[in-house]
CSV table of N, CA and C and ligand atoms in Angstrom, one decimal:
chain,number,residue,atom,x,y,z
A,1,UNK,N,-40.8,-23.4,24.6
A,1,UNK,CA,-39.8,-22.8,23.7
A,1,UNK,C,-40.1,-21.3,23.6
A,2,UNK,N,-39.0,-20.0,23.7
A,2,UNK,CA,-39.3,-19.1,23.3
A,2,UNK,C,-38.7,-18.7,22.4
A,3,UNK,N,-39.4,-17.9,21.2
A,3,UNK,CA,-39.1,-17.7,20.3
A,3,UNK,C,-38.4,-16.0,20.3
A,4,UNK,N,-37.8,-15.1,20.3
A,4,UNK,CA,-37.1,-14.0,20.3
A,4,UNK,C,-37.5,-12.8,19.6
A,5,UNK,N,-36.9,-13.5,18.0
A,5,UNK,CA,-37.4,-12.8,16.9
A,5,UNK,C,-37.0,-13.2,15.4
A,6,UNK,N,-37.4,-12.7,14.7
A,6,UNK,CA,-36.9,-13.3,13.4
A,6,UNK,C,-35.6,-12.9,13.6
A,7,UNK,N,-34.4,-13.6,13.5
A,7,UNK,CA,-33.3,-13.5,13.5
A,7,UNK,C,-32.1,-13.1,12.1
A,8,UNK,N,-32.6,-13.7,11.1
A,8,UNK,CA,-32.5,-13.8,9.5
A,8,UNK,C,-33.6,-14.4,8.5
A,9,UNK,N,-33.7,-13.3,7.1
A,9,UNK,CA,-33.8,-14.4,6.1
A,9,UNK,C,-32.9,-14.5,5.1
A,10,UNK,N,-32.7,-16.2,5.1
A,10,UNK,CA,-31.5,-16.9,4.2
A,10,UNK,C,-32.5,-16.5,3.1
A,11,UNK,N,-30.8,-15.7,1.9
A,11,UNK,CA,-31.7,-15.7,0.5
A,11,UNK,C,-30.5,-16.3,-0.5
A,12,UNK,N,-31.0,-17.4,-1.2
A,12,UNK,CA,-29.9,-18.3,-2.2
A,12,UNK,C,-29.9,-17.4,-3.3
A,13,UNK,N,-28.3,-17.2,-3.7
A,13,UNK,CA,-28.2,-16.3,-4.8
A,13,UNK,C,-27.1,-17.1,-5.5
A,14,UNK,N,-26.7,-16.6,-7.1
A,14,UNK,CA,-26.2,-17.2,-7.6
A,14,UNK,C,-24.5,-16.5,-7.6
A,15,UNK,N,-24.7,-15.0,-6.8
A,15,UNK,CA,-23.2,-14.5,-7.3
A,15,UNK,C,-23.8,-13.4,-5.5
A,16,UNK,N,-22.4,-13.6,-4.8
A,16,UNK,CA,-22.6,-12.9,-3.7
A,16,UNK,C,-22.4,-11.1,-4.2
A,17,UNK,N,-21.5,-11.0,-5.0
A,17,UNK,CA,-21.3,-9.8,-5.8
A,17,UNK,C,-22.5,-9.4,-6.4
A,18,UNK,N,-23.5,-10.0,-6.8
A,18,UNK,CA,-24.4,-9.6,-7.6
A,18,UNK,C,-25.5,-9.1,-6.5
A,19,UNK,N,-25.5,-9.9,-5.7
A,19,UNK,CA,-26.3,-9.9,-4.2
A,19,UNK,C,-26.3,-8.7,-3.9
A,20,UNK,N,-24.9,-8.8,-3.6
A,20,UNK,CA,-24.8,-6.9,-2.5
A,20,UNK,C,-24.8,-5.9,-3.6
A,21,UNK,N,-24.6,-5.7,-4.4
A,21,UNK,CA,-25.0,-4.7,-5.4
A,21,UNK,C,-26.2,-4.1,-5.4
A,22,UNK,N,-27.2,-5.2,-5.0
A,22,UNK,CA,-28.4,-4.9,-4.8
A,22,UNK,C,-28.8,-4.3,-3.2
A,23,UNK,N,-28.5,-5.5,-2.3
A,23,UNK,CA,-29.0,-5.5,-1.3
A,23,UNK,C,-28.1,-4.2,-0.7
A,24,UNK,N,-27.3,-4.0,-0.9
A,24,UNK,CA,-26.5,-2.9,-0.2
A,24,UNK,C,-26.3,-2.0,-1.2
A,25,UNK,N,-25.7,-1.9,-2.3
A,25,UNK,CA,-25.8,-0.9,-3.4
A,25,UNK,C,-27.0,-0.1,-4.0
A,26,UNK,N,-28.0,-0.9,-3.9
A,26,UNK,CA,-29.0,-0.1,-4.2
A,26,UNK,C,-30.0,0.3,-2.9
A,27,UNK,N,-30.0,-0.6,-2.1
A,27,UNK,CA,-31.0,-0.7,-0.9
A,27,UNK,C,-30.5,0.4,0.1
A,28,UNK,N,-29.2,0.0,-0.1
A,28,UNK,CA,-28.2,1.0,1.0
A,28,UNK,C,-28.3,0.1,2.4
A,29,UNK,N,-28.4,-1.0,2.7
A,29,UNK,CA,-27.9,-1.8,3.7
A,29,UNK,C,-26.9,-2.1,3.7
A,30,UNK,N,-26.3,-1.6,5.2
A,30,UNK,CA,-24.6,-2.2,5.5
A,30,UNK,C,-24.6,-3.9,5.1
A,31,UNK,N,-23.2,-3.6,5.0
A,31,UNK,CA,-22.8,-5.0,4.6
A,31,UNK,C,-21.7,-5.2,5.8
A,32,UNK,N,-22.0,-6.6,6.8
A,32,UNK,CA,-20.9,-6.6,7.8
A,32,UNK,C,-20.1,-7.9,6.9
A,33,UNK,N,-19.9,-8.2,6.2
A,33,UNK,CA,-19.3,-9.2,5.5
A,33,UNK,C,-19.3,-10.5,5.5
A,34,UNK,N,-18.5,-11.7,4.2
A,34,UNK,CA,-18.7,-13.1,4.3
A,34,UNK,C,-18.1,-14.1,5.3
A,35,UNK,N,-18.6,-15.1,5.3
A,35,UNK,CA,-18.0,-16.5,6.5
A,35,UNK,C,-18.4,-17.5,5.4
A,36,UNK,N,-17.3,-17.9,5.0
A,36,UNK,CA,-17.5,-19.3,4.7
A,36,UNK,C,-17.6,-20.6,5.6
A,37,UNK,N,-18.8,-21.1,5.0
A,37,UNK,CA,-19.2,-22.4,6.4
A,37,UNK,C,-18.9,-23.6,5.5
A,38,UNK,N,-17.7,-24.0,5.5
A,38,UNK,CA,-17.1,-25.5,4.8
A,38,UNK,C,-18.2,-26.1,4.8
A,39,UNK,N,-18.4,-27.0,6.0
A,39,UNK,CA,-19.0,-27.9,6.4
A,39,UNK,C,-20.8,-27.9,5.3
A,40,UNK,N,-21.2,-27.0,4.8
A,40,UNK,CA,-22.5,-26.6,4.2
A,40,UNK,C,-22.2,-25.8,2.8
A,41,UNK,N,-20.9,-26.3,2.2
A,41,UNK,CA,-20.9,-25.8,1.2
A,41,UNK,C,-21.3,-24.3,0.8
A,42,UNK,N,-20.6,-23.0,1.7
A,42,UNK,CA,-21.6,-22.0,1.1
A,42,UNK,C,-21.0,-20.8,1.8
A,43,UNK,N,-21.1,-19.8,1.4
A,43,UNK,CA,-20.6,-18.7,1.6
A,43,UNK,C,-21.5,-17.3,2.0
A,44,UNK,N,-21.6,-17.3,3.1
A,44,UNK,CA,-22.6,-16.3,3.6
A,44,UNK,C,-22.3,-14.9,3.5
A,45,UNK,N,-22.8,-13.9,3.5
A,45,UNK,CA,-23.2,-12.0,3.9
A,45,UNK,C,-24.0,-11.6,4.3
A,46,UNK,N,-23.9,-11.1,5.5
A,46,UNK,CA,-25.1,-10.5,6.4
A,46,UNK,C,-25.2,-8.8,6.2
A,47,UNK,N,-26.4,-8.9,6.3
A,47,UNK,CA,-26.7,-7.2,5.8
A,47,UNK,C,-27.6,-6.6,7.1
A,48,UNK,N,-27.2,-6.0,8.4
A,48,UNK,CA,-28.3,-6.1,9.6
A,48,UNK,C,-29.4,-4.9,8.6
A,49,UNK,N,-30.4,-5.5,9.4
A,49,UNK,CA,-31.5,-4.5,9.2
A,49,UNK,C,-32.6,-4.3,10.5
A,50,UNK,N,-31.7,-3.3,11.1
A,50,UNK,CA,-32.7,-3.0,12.4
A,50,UNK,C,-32.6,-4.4,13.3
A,51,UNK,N,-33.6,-5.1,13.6
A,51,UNK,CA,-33.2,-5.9,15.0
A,51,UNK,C,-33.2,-7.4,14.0
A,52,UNK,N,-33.1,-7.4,12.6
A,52,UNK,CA,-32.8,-8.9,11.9
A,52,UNK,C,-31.7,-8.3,11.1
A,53,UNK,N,-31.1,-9.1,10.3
A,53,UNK,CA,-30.6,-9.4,9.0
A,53,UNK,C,-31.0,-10.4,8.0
A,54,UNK,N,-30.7,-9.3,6.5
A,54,UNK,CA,-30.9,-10.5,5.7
A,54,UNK,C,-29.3,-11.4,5.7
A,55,UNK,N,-29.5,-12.3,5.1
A,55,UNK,CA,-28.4,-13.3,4.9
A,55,UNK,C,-28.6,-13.9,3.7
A,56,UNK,N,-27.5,-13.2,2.5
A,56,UNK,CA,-27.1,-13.7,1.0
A,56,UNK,C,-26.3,-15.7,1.5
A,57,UNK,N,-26.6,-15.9,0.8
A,57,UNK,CA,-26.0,-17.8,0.8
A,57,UNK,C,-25.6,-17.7,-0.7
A,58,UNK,N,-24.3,-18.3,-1.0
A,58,UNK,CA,-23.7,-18.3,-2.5
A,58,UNK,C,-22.9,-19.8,-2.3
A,59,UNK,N,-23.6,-20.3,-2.6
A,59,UNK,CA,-22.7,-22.3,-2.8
A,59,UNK,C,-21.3,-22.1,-3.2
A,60,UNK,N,-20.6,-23.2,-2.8
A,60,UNK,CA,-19.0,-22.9,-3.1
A,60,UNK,C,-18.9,-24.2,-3.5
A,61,UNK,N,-19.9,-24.8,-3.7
A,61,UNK,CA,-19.9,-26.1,-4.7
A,61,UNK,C,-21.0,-26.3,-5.3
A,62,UNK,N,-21.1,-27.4,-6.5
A,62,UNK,CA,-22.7,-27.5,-7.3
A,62,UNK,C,-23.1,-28.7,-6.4
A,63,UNK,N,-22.6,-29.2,-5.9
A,63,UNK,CA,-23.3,-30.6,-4.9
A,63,UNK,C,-23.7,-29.9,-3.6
A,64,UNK,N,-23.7,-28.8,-3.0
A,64,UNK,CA,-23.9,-28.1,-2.3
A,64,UNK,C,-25.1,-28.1,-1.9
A,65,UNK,N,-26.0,-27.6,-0.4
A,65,UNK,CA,-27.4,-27.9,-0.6
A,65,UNK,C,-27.6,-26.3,-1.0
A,66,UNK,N,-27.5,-25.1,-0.9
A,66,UNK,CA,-27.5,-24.0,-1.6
A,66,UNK,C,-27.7,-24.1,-3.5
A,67,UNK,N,-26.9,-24.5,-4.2
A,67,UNK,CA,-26.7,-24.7,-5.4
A,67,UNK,C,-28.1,-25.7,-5.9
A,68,UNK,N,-28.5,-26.7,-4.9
A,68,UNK,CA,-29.4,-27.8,-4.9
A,68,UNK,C,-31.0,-27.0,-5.3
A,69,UNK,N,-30.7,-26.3,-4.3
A,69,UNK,CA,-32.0,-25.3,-4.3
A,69,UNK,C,-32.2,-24.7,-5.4
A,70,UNK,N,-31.0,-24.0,-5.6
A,70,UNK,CA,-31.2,-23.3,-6.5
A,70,UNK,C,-31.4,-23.8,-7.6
A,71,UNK,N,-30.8,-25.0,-8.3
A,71,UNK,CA,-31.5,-25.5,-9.1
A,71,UNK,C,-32.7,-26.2,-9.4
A,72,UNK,N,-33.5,-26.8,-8.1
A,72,UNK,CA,-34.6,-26.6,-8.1
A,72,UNK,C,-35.6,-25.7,-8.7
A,73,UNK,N,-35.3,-24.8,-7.4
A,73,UNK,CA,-36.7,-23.9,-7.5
A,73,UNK,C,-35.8,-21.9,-7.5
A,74,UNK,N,-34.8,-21.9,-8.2
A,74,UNK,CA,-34.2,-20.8,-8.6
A,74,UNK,C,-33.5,-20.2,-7.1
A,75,UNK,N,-33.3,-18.6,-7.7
A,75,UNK,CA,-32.9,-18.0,-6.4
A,75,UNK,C,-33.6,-17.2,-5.9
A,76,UNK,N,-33.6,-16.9,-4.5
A,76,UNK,CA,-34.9,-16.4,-3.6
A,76,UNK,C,-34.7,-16.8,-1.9
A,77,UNK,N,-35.8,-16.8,-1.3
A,77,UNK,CA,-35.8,-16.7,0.0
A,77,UNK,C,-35.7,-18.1,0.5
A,78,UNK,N,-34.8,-19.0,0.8
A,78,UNK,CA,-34.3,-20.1,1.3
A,78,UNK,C,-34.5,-21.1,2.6
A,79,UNK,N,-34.6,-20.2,3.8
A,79,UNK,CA,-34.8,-20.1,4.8
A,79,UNK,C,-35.4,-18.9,6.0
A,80,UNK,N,-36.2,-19.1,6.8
A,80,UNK,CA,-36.8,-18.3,8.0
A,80,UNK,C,-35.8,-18.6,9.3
A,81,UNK,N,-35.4,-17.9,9.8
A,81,UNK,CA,-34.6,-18.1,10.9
A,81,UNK,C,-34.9,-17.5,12.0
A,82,UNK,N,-35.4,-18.3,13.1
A,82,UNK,CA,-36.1,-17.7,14.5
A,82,UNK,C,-34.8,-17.4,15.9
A,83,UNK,N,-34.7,-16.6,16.3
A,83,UNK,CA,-34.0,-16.7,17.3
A,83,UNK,C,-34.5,-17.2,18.5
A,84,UNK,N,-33.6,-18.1,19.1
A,84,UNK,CA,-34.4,-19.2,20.5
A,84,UNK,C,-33.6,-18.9,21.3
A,85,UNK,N,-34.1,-18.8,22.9
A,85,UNK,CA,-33.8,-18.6,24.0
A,85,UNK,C,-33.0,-19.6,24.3
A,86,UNK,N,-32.7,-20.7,23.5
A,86,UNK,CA,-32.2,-22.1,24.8
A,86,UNK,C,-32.2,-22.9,23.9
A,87,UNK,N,-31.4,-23.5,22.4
A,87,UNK,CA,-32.2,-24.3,21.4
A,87,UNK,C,-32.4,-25.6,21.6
A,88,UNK,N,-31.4,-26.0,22.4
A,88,UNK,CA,-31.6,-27.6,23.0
A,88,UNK,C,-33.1,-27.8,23.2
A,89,UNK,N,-33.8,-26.8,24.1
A,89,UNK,CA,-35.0,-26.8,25.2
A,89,UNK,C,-35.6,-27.1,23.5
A,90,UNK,N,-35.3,-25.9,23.1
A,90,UNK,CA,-36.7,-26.0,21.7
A,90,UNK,C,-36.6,-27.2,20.8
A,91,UNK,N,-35.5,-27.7,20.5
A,91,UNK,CA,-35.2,-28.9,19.7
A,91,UNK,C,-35.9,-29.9,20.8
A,92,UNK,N,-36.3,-30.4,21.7
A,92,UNK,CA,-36.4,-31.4,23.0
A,92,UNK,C,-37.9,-31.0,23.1
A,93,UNK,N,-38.8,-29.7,22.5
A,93,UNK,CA,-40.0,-29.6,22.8
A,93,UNK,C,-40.7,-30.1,21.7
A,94,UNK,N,-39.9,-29.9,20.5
A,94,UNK,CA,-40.3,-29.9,18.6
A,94,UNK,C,-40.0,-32.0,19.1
A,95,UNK,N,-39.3,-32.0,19.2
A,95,UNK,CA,-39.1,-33.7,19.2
A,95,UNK,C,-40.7,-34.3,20.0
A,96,UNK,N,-40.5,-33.5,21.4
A,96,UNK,CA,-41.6,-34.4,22.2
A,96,UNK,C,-43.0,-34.4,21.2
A,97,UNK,N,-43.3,-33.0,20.4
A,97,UNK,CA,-44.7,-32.5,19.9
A,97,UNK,C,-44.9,-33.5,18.2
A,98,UNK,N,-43.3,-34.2,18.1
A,98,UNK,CA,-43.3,-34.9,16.6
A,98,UNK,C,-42.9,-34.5,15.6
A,99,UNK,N,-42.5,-33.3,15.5
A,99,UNK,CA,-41.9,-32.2,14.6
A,99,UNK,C,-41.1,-32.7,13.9
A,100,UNK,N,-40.6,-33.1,12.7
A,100,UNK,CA,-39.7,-33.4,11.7
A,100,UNK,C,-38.7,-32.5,11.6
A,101,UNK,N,-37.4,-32.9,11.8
A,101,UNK,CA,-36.1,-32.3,12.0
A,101,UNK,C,-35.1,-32.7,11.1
A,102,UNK,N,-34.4,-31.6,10.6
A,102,UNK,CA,-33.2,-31.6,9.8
A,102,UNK,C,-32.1,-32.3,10.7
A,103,UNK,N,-32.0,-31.5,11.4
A,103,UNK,CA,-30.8,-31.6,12.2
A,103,UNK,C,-31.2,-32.0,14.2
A,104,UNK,N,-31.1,-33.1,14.3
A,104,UNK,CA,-31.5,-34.0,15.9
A,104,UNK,C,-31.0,-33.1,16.6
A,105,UNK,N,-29.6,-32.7,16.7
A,105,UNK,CA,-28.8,-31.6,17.5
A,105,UNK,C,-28.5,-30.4,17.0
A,106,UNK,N,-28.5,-29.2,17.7
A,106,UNK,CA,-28.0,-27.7,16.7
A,106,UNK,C,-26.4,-28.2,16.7
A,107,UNK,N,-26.1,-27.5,15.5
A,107,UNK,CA,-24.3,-27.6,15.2
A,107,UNK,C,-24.1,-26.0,15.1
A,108,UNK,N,-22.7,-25.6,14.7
A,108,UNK,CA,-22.4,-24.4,14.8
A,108,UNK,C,-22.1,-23.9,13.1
A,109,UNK,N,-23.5,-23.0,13.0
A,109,UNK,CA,-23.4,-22.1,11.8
A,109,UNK,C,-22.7,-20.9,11.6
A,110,UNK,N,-22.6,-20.1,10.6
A,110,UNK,CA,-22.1,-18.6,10.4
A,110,UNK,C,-22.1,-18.1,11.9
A,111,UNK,N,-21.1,-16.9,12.0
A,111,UNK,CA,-20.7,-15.8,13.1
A,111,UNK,C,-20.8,-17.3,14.5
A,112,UNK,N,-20.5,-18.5,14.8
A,112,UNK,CA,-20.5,-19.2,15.8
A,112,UNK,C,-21.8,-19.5,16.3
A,113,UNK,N,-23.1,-19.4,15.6
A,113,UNK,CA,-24.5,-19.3,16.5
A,113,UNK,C,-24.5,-21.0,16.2
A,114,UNK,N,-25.4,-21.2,17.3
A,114,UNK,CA,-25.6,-22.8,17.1
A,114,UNK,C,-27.2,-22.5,16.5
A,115,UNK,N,-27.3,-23.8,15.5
A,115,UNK,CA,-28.4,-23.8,14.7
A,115,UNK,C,-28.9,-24.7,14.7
A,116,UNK,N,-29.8,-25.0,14.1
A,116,UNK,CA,-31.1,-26.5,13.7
A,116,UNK,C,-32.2,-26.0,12.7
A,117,UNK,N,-32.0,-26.8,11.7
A,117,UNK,CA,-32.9,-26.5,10.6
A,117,UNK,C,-34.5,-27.8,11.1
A,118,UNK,N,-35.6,-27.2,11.3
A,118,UNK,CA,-36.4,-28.2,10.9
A,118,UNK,C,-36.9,-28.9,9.4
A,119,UNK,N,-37.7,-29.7,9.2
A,119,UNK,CA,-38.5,-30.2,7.9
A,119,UNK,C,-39.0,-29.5,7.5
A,120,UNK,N,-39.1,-29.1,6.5
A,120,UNK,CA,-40.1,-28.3,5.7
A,120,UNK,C,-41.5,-28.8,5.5
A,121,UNK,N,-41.2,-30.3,5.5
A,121,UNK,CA,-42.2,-31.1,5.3
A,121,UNK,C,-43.0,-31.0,6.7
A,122,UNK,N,-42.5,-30.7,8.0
A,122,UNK,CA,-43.5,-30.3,9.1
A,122,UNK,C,-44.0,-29.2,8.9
A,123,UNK,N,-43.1,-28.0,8.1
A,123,UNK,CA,-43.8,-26.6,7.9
A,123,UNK,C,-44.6,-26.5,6.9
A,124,UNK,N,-45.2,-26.9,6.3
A,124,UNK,CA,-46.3,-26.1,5.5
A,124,UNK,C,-45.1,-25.9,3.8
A,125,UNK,N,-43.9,-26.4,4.2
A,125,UNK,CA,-42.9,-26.0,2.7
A,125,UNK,C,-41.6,-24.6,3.2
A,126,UNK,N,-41.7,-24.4,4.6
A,126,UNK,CA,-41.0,-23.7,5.0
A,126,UNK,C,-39.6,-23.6,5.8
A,127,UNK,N,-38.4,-23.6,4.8
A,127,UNK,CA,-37.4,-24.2,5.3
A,127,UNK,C,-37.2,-23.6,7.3
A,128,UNK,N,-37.1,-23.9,7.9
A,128,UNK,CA,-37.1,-23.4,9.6
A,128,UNK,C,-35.7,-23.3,10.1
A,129,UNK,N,-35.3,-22.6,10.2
A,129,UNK,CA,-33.9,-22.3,10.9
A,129,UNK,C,-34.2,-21.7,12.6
A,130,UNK,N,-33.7,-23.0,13.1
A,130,UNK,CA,-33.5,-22.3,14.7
A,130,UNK,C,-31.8,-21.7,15.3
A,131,UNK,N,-32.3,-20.8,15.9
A,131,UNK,CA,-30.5,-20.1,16.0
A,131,UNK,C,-30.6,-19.7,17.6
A,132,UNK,N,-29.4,-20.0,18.4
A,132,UNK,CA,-29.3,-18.9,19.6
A,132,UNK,C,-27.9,-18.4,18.9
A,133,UNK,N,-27.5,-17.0,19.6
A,133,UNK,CA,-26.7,-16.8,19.5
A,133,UNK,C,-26.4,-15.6,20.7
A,134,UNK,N,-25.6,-15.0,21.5
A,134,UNK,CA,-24.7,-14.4,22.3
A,134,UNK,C,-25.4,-12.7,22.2
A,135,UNK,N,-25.0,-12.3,20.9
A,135,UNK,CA,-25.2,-11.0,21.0
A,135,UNK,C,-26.2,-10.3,21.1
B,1,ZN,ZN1,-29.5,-19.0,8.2
């Protein structure tokens, strides 16, 4: 598997407006704007920063797994998101090595990248986001 680079970190917030106020209002990071991803309950904003972005997550439901979290364990840093060369290959190496997986197959997340979340419970508590994407 090759790994690329950090690609994003997902951060669960309670108000996307409250989000960029910060992250771009005060930080002064562009804001390339939201994608709502039905399918995951949740409404995303990407802010690039140099060769990552962060990425705001705002639930668009309370059954949501965003809203879930956040009632958990508040709002904050959600997910690590690695960019993969080939994610099939890396989902097919994580499987052979025993790896606990969210998702068996990548599906297609924000801006069209295909994704795969692993177990936290194989990371150490670290939600794992695998992404390829084009650009
Ligand atoms: Zn993500």
């Amino acid at each position: 598997m090759k790994i690329l680079k950090i690609d994003h970190l997902g951060i669960a917030v309670n108000s996307m407006e409250e989000g960029k106020s910060f992250w771009s209002g005060i930080l002064g990071l562009d804001f390339s704007g939201t994608e709502t991803v039905a399918e995951q309950k949740v409404t995303t904003g990407f802010f690039p920063v140099g060769d990552s972005e962060v990425e705001l997550l705002e639930s668009t439901a309370p059954d949501g797994p965003v809203a879930k979290y956040i009632e958990k364990r508040g709002q904050g840093i959600q997910h690590v998101a690695f960019r993969v060369e080939n994610i099939e290959e890396a989902l097919a190496e994580l499987k052979a090595k025993g790896v606990a997986l969210i998702d068996q197959e990548p599906r297609i997340g924000a801006g069209g990248a295909k994704i795969a979340f692993l177990h936290p419970k194989a990371t150490h508590g670290v939600l794992v986001e695998l992404c390829q994407r084009d650009d």
